[in-house]
Amino acid sequence: MKRKICVVAAVLASSLFLTACGSKEYLKDIKAEKYVTLGAYTGIEATVNKPEVPEGAVDNYIRDNYLASKAEKVPVTGRAVQEGDVANIDFVGYHDGTAFDGGTGTGFDLTIGSGQFIEGFEDGLVGAEIGETRSLNLKFPDPYNGNPDLAGEDVVFEVTVNGISESKAPTLTDELVKQLGEEGYNTGGAQTAQELNDYVYNLYDQAAQSTYDNEIETAMASTIMENSTFQDPPEEMVERFITSIENNMSARASSIGMSLAQYMQLYQGLDEAGYRTLFDEEGVRMAKQYIMYQAIADKEGLVPTEEEVAGEISALMTIYGYASEEELQKSVDMESLKEDLMRKKVVAFLKENGNIQETATIVD
């Protein structure tokens, strides 16, 4: 359950882009007041961290995403392997005393701390001298898509350090920024080092603001739901949200080459029965939450107007490059779009009439 909020946030962000099919029940098909008796929903308190860009995040992003590929390797002598070094290694992996397929390499450049190899491999080389051979007793993760037969198995890697080098990244200059843009790097159109810094800062700032907004909504919605009394939501509406959740999580899994079952096991520690239960619970909760939003919208006159819906459609066409509204409607569930626009209006109302307390982000 620890990633429940992540599941919900993902669905809220993606549920618009699911084409409707078959018989589904939307908010337009019901009277919200029949399913919820609202409690207090103004003056709701929410305490959240201030939206802040983490210190050093911009520099680290620029280093990892722009400068690392331009770095030069400088040979190092007279010391052992350190975190951040590039160690040139030969290695052989053994399972039950036999070398296994895919576990052998020669002259391989490994950045220590990159997480490129399984847990313990890179840490096991810290302190090794040039020419030294180390035996690393390790265990493969479970699941392990690279070789399922080794998932969870104990293995031994014999690793020889051939050489050590440091990666020296270039200084970010206006000329380099222009070169990066010409080479196809996503620099946001930046032409100078300062413009690239500003572009990356804005990426983090937008992400921080999005997290801040989601945390406020989650806190306020949870309190209002606790203040309210619900009847069981329509089954078809619940099924619609369950489908949204499953489709979203399946897309996330597919994007990294995993099945839904593998993804949920690895990132949430749930077997199929566990994640199906989670999806069902979240489907019910989301149906209740949207019904609650609709009831508030009905009472406060927050139902989107035709002009507002048209404006949202126009904005989506611009953002996602649709040539016409007809093309948009092929991939966007228009009723879900209207529901989400209503949600945004209600959340804005709740924030305006709520009591938001900000706390400084605690850095460990």
Short mmCIF file of C-alpha atoms in Angstrom, two decimals:
data_model
loop_
_atom_site.label_atom_id
_atom_site.label_comp_id
_atom_site.label_asym_id
_atom_site.label_seq_id
_atom_site.Cartn_x
_atom_site.Cartn_y
_atom_site.Cartn_z
CA MET A 1 0.00 0.00 0.00
CA LYS A 2 3.01 2.29 0.36
CA ARG A 3 2.76 3.49 -3.25
CA LYS A 4 -0.98 3.96 -3.22
CA ILE A 5 -0.74 7.71 -3.69
CA CYS A 6 1.57 7.23 -6.68
CA VAL A 7 -0.99 4.96 -8.33
CA VAL A 8 -3.77 7.48 -7.78
CA ALA A 9 -1.72 10.43 -9.00
CA ALA A 10 -0.75 8.54 -12.13
CA VAL A 11 -4.35 7.75 -12.92
CA LEU A 12 -5.54 11.29 -12.31
CA ALA A 13 -2.90 12.47 -14.76
CA SER A 14 -3.69 9.92 -17.44
CA SER A 15 -7.36 9.01 -17.15
CA LEU A 16 -8.35 11.57 -19.78
CA PHE A 17 -6.49 9.73 -22.49
CA LEU A 18 -8.44 6.53 -22.44
CA THR A 19 -10.92 6.11 -25.26
CA ALA A 20 -14.39 5.27 -23.98
CA CYS A 21 -15.87 2.02 -25.16
CA GLY A 22 -19.02 0.09 -24.33
CA SER A 23 -21.43 1.01 -21.55
CA LYS A 24 -19.82 3.13 -18.86
CA GLU A 25 -21.42 5.26 -16.21
CA TYR A 26 -20.20 8.84 -15.89
CA LEU A 27 -21.05 11.60 -13.47
CA LYS A 28 -23.46 13.02 -16.04
CA ASP A 29 -25.52 9.84 -15.70
CA ILE A 30 -26.19 10.17 -11.96
CA LYS A 31 -27.26 12.68 -9.33
CA ALA A 32 -24.25 13.01 -7.07
CA GLU A 33 -26.34 13.99 -4.05
CA LYS A 34 -27.91 10.50 -4.06
CA TYR A 35 -24.53 8.93 -3.42
CA VAL A 36 -22.96 11.35 -0.95
CA THR A 37 -24.06 13.50 1.96
CA LEU A 38 -21.44 16.21 2.16
CA GLY A 39 -19.89 17.25 5.42
CA ALA A 40 -17.78 20.36 5.90
CA TYR A 41 -15.70 21.20 2.81
CA THR A 42 -14.63 24.80 3.37
CA GLY A 43 -11.96 25.88 5.82
CA ILE A 44 -10.23 22.52 5.39
CA GLU A 45 -6.68 22.46 6.72
CA ALA A 46 -3.76 20.95 4.84
CA THR A 47 -0.09 21.00 5.82
CA VAL A 48 2.36 20.42 2.98
CA ASN A 49 6.02 21.04 2.18
CA LYS A 50 6.81 24.24 0.32
CA PRO A 51 7.53 23.65 -3.37
CA GLU A 52 11.30 23.98 -3.61
CA VAL A 53 13.94 22.97 -6.12
CA PRO A 54 16.42 20.69 -4.28
CA GLU A 55 19.84 22.23 -3.76
CA GLY A 56 22.28 21.02 -6.39
CA ALA A 57 19.54 19.38 -8.51
CA VAL A 58 20.09 21.66 -11.51
CA ASP A 59 23.85 21.18 -11.54
CA ASN A 60 23.48 17.41 -11.17
CA TYR A 61 20.94 17.23 -13.99
CA ILE A 62 23.15 19.23 -16.36
CA ARG A 63 26.15 17.11 -15.44
CA ASP A 64 24.34 13.78 -15.94
CA ASN A 65 22.26 14.66 -19.01
CA TYR A 66 24.48 17.03 -20.98
CA LEU A 67 28.07 17.02 -19.79
CA ALA A 68 28.63 13.33 -19.01
CA SER A 69 28.53 12.33 -22.67
CA LYS A 70 31.18 14.94 -23.42
CA ALA A 71 33.50 13.89 -20.60
CA GLU A 72 37.04 12.68 -21.23
CA LYS A 73 38.67 9.82 -19.36
CA VAL A 74 41.91 10.74 -17.60
CA PRO A 75 44.05 7.76 -16.45
CA VAL A 76 44.77 7.53 -12.71
CA THR A 77 47.73 5.82 -11.05
CA GLY A 78 49.02 5.48 -7.51
CA ARG A 79 45.69 4.91 -5.78
CA ALA A 80 42.80 2.44 -5.46
CA VAL A 81 39.32 2.56 -7.01
CA GLN A 82 37.04 5.27 -5.62
CA GLU A 83 33.37 6.10 -6.02
CA GLY A 84 32.85 7.90 -9.33
CA ASP A 85 35.91 6.37 -11.00
CA VAL A 86 35.77 4.53 -14.31
CA ALA A 87 37.28 1.12 -13.65
CA ASN A 88 38.36 -0.93 -16.65
CA ILE A 89 37.66 -4.54 -15.67
CA ASP A 90 37.65 -8.16 -16.79
CA PHE A 91 35.01 -10.29 -15.08
CA VAL A 92 33.51 -13.77 -15.06
CA GLY A 93 30.31 -14.70 -13.23
CA TYR A 94 29.86 -18.19 -11.77
CA HIS A 95 26.66 -19.93 -10.66
CA ASP A 96 27.22 -23.19 -8.76
CA GLY A 97 30.81 -23.13 -9.98
CA THR A 98 29.95 -22.80 -13.66
CA ALA A 99 30.35 -19.63 -15.73
CA PHE A 100 26.91 -18.48 -16.84
CA ASP A 101 25.89 -16.90 -20.15
CA GLY A 102 26.10 -13.11 -20.20
CA GLY A 103 28.27 -12.99 -17.10
CA THR A 104 31.65 -12.51 -18.79
CA GLY A 105 33.33 -9.35 -20.03
CA THR A 106 36.82 -8.08 -20.87
CA GLY A 107 38.08 -4.52 -21.02
CA PHE A 108 34.74 -3.23 -19.74
CA ASP A 109 34.59 0.39 -18.54
CA LEU A 110 32.38 0.56 -15.43
CA THR A 111 31.57 3.82 -13.66
CA ILE A 112 31.58 3.04 -9.95
CA GLY A 113 28.29 4.17 -8.42
CA SER A 114 26.35 4.16 -11.69
CA GLY A 115 24.16 1.22 -10.68
CA GLN A 116 24.87 -0.44 -14.01
CA PHE A 117 25.62 -3.81 -12.43
CA ILE A 118 23.70 -5.74 -9.77
CA GLU A 119 23.74 -4.53 -6.18
CA GLY A 120 27.10 -5.03 -4.47
CA PHE A 121 29.17 -5.37 -7.63
CA GLU A 122 30.38 -1.78 -7.88
CA ASP A 123 30.70 -1.29 -4.11
CA GLY A 124 32.80 -4.45 -4.03
CA LEU A 125 35.42 -2.83 -6.26
CA VAL A 126 35.93 0.27 -4.13
CA GLY A 127 39.44 0.08 -2.67
CA ALA A 128 40.74 -2.37 -5.28
CA GLU A 129 44.19 -1.63 -6.69
CA ILE A 130 45.16 -1.78 -10.35
CA GLY A 131 45.95 -5.41 -11.21
CA GLU A 132 44.02 -6.76 -8.21
CA THR A 133 41.45 -9.55 -8.62
CA ARG A 134 38.49 -9.73 -6.27
CA SER A 135 35.84 -12.41 -5.67
CA LEU A 136 32.43 -10.86 -5.17
CA ASN A 137 29.76 -13.04 -3.54
CA LEU A 138 26.48 -11.57 -4.73
CA LYS A 139 22.82 -12.38 -5.24
CA PHE A 140 20.76 -11.54 -8.32
CA PRO A 141 17.55 -9.57 -7.71
CA ASP A 142 14.19 -11.30 -7.99
CA PRO A 143 12.65 -10.78 -10.49
CA TYR A 144 15.56 -10.35 -12.91
CA ASN A 145 14.48 -9.82 -16.50
CA GLY A 146 18.00 -10.05 -17.94
CA ASN A 147 18.16 -13.75 -17.11
CA PRO A 148 15.10 -15.10 -15.25
CA ASP A 149 16.91 -18.36 -14.46
CA LEU A 150 19.29 -16.41 -12.19
CA ALA A 151 16.59 -14.46 -10.36
CA GLY A 152 17.31 -14.60 -6.63
CA GLU A 153 20.32 -16.89 -7.13
CA ASP A 154 23.69 -16.65 -5.36
CA VAL A 155 26.60 -16.03 -7.72
CA VAL A 156 30.32 -15.27 -7.57
CA PHE A 157 32.02 -12.73 -9.81
CA GLU A 158 35.77 -12.88 -10.30
CA VAL A 159 36.78 -9.33 -11.23
CA THR A 160 40.19 -7.97 -12.22
CA VAL A 161 40.86 -4.23 -12.27
CA ASN A 162 42.92 -3.42 -15.35
CA GLY A 163 43.05 0.31 -14.91
CA ILE A 164 41.42 3.34 -13.32
CA SER A 165 40.44 6.64 -14.85
CA GLU A 166 38.53 9.72 -13.83
CA SER A 167 35.81 11.24 -15.94
CA LYS A 168 36.49 14.92 -16.54
CA ALA A 169 33.43 16.76 -17.75
CA PRO A 170 33.83 19.97 -19.77
CA THR A 171 32.78 23.36 -18.48
CA LEU A 172 29.32 24.43 -19.58
CA THR A 173 29.79 27.30 -22.02
CA ASP A 174 27.53 29.13 -24.45
CA GLU A 175 29.34 27.42 -27.33
CA LEU A 176 28.77 23.98 -25.81
CA VAL A 177 25.07 24.70 -25.25
CA LYS A 178 24.68 25.60 -28.93
CA GLN A 179 26.55 22.44 -29.91
CA LEU A 180 24.29 20.30 -27.72
CA GLY A 181 21.22 21.78 -29.37
CA GLU A 182 22.63 21.13 -32.85
CA GLU A 183 23.33 17.51 -31.87
CA GLY A 184 19.72 16.90 -30.90
CA TYR A 185 19.90 17.23 -27.13
CA ASN A 186 16.72 18.60 -25.58
CA THR A 187 17.93 21.96 -24.32
CA GLY A 188 14.59 23.74 -24.48
CA GLY A 189 15.93 26.00 -27.20
CA ALA A 190 18.63 27.41 -24.92
CA GLN A 191 21.45 29.28 -26.64
CA THR A 192 23.54 30.16 -23.58
CA ALA A 193 24.69 28.42 -20.41
CA GLN A 194 22.42 30.66 -18.33
CA GLU A 195 19.41 29.86 -20.51
CA LEU A 196 20.07 26.13 -20.10
CA ASN A 197 20.34 26.54 -16.33
CA ASP A 198 17.04 28.43 -16.35
CA TYR A 199 15.40 25.76 -18.51
CA VAL A 200 16.44 22.94 -16.18
CA TYR A 201 15.47 24.96 -13.11
CA ASN A 202 12.00 25.46 -14.54
CA LEU A 203 11.65 21.70 -15.10
CA TYR A 204 12.33 21.08 -11.43
CA ASP A 205 10.19 24.00 -10.34
CA GLN A 206 7.21 22.72 -12.33
CA ALA A 207 7.67 19.23 -10.89
CA ALA A 208 7.87 20.63 -7.36
CA GLN A 209 4.72 22.70 -7.92
CA SER A 210 2.89 19.67 -9.32
CA THR A 211 3.85 17.60 -6.28
CA TYR A 212 2.77 20.46 -4.00
CA ASP A 213 -0.62 20.74 -5.73
CA ASN A 214 -1.17 16.97 -5.60
CA GLU A 215 -0.32 16.82 -1.89
CA ILE A 216 -2.76 19.63 -1.12
CA GLU A 217 -5.52 17.95 -3.09
CA THR A 218 -4.85 14.57 -1.47
CA ALA A 219 -4.91 16.05 2.04
CA MET A 220 -8.03 18.13 1.50
CA ALA A 221 -9.97 15.45 -0.37
CA SER A 222 -9.18 12.87 2.32
CA THR A 223 -10.47 15.16 5.06
CA ILE A 224 -13.65 16.02 3.16
CA MET A 225 -14.30 12.36 2.45
CA GLU A 226 -13.94 11.60 6.17
CA ASN A 227 -16.48 14.36 6.87
CA SER A 228 -18.97 12.93 4.34
CA THR A 229 -21.22 9.89 4.17
CA PHE A 230 -21.27 7.75 1.01
CA GLN A 231 -23.53 5.20 -0.59
CA ASP A 232 -21.87 2.53 -2.73
CA PRO A 233 -20.92 4.15 -6.07
CA PRO A 234 -22.29 2.68 -9.32
CA GLU A 235 -20.43 -0.49 -10.29
CA GLU A 236 -19.87 0.68 -13.87
CA MET A 237 -18.24 3.89 -12.64
CA VAL A 238 -15.98 1.92 -10.33
CA GLU A 239 -15.02 -0.39 -13.18
CA ARG A 240 -14.14 2.62 -15.33
CA PHE A 241 -11.66 3.86 -12.74
CA ILE A 242 -10.23 0.38 -12.19
CA THR A 243 -9.65 0.14 -15.94
CA SER A 244 -7.94 3.54 -15.90
CA ILE A 245 -5.63 2.42 -13.12
CA GLU A 246 -4.75 -0.87 -14.78
CA ASN A 247 -4.17 0.70 -18.19
CA ASN A 248 -1.92 3.34 -16.70
CA MET A 249 0.17 0.91 -14.70
CA SER A 250 0.41 -1.47 -17.68
CA ALA A 251 1.70 1.41 -19.83
CA ARG A 252 4.31 2.25 -17.19
CA ALA A 253 5.40 -1.38 -17.08
CA SER A 254 5.56 -1.68 -20.87
CA SER A 255 7.68 1.49 -21.13
CA ILE A 256 10.50 -0.29 -19.28
CA GLY A 257 9.99 -3.68 -20.91
CA MET A 258 8.08 -5.33 -18.08
CA SER A 259 4.72 -7.02 -17.70
CA LEU A 260 2.20 -5.56 -15.29
CA ALA A 261 2.80 -8.43 -12.86
CA GLN A 262 6.58 -7.92 -12.93
CA TYR A 263 6.25 -4.15 -12.45
CA MET A 264 3.88 -4.41 -9.50
CA GLN A 265 6.04 -7.05 -7.83
CA LEU A 266 9.24 -5.08 -8.24
CA TYR A 267 8.01 -1.58 -7.40
CA GLN A 268 5.18 -2.27 -4.97
CA GLY A 269 5.93 -5.74 -3.67
CA LEU A 270 2.50 -7.07 -4.70
CA ASP A 271 1.55 -10.33 -6.36
CA GLU A 272 -1.43 -10.42 -8.74
CA ALA A 273 -3.98 -10.96 -5.98
CA GLY A 274 -2.46 -8.07 -4.05
CA TYR A 275 -2.44 -5.53 -6.86
CA ARG A 276 -5.91 -6.56 -8.06
CA THR A 277 -7.19 -5.85 -4.55
CA LEU A 278 -5.38 -2.52 -4.56
CA PHE A 279 -6.84 -1.58 -7.95
CA ASP A 280 -10.35 -2.50 -6.74
CA GLU A 281 -9.99 -0.43 -3.57
CA GLU A 282 -8.61 2.54 -5.49
CA GLY A 283 -11.39 2.27 -8.06
CA VAL A 284 -14.02 2.57 -5.34
CA ARG A 285 -12.17 5.41 -3.62
CA MET A 286 -11.73 7.39 -6.83
CA ALA A 287 -15.38 6.94 -7.81
CA LYS A 288 -16.43 8.26 -4.40
CA GLN A 289 -13.98 11.16 -4.65
CA TYR A 290 -15.25 12.26 -8.06
CA ILE A 291 -18.86 11.93 -6.92
CA MET A 292 -17.95 14.11 -3.94
CA TYR A 293 -16.36 16.67 -6.26
CA GLN A 294 -19.48 16.68 -8.43
CA ALA A 295 -21.71 17.26 -5.41
CA ILE A 296 -19.57 20.25 -4.40
CA ALA A 297 -19.61 21.55 -7.98
CA ASP A 298 -23.40 21.29 -8.07
CA LYS A 299 -23.76 23.22 -4.80
CA GLU A 300 -21.20 25.90 -5.59
CA GLY A 301 -21.97 26.43 -9.28
CA LEU A 302 -18.61 25.01 -10.42
CA VAL A 303 -19.84 22.84 -13.29
CA PRO A 304 -17.71 23.68 -16.36
CA THR A 305 -19.37 25.83 -18.98
CA GLU A 306 -19.37 25.00 -22.68
CA GLU A 307 -16.84 27.80 -23.19
CA GLU A 308 -14.51 26.33 -20.55
CA VAL A 309 -14.76 22.86 -22.09
CA ALA A 310 -14.00 24.32 -25.52
CA GLY A 311 -10.99 26.11 -24.04
CA GLU A 312 -9.71 22.88 -22.48
CA ILE A 313 -10.11 21.07 -25.80
CA SER A 314 -8.23 23.82 -27.60
CA ALA A 315 -5.42 23.68 -25.04
CA LEU A 316 -5.08 19.91 -25.41
CA MET A 317 -5.00 20.19 -29.18
CA THR A 318 -2.13 22.66 -28.90
CA ILE A 319 -0.19 20.69 -26.28
CA TYR A 320 -0.45 17.31 -28.00
CA GLY A 321 -0.47 18.50 -31.60
CA TYR A 322 -3.91 17.33 -32.71
CA ALA A 323 -4.89 18.73 -36.09
CA SER A 324 -8.62 18.82 -35.30
CA GLU A 325 -11.12 18.22 -32.52
CA GLU A 326 -12.28 15.09 -34.35
CA GLU A 327 -8.75 13.69 -34.18
CA LEU A 328 -8.58 14.53 -30.47
CA GLN A 329 -11.82 12.70 -29.79
CA LYS A 330 -10.37 9.47 -31.21
CA SER A 331 -7.97 9.15 -28.28
CA VAL A 332 -9.52 11.31 -25.54
CA ASP A 333 -12.58 10.30 -23.53
CA MET A 334 -14.52 13.57 -23.71
CA GLU A 335 -16.70 12.80 -20.68
CA SER A 336 -13.59 12.12 -18.61
CA LEU A 337 -12.17 15.39 -19.89
CA LYS A 338 -15.24 17.25 -18.62
CA GLU A 339 -15.07 15.44 -15.29
CA ASP A 340 -11.42 16.32 -14.83
CA LEU A 341 -12.07 19.96 -15.70
CA MET A 342 -14.77 19.96 -13.03
CA ARG A 343 -12.28 18.45 -10.60
CA LYS A 344 -9.79 21.23 -11.28
CA LYS A 345 -12.43 23.89 -10.63
CA VAL A 346 -13.50 22.26 -7.37
CA VAL A 347 -9.91 21.81 -6.15
CA ALA A 348 -9.19 25.49 -6.92
CA PHE A 349 -12.29 26.42 -4.90
CA LEU A 350 -11.21 24.22 -1.99
CA LYS A 351 -7.75 25.78 -1.95
CA GLU A 352 -9.15 29.30 -2.08
CA ASN A 353 -11.51 28.52 0.79
CA GLY A 354 -9.14 26.29 2.74
CA ASN A 355 -6.34 26.78 5.23
CA ILE A 356 -3.03 25.77 3.67
CA GLN A 357 0.00 25.61 5.95
CA GLU A 358 3.44 25.32 4.38
CA THR A 359 6.43 23.72 6.05
CA ALA A 360 10.04 23.82 4.95
CA THR A 361 11.30 20.72 3.19
CA ILE A 362 13.50 18.67 5.51
CA VAL A 363 16.74 17.54 3.89
CA ASP A 364 18.40 14.48 5.47
#
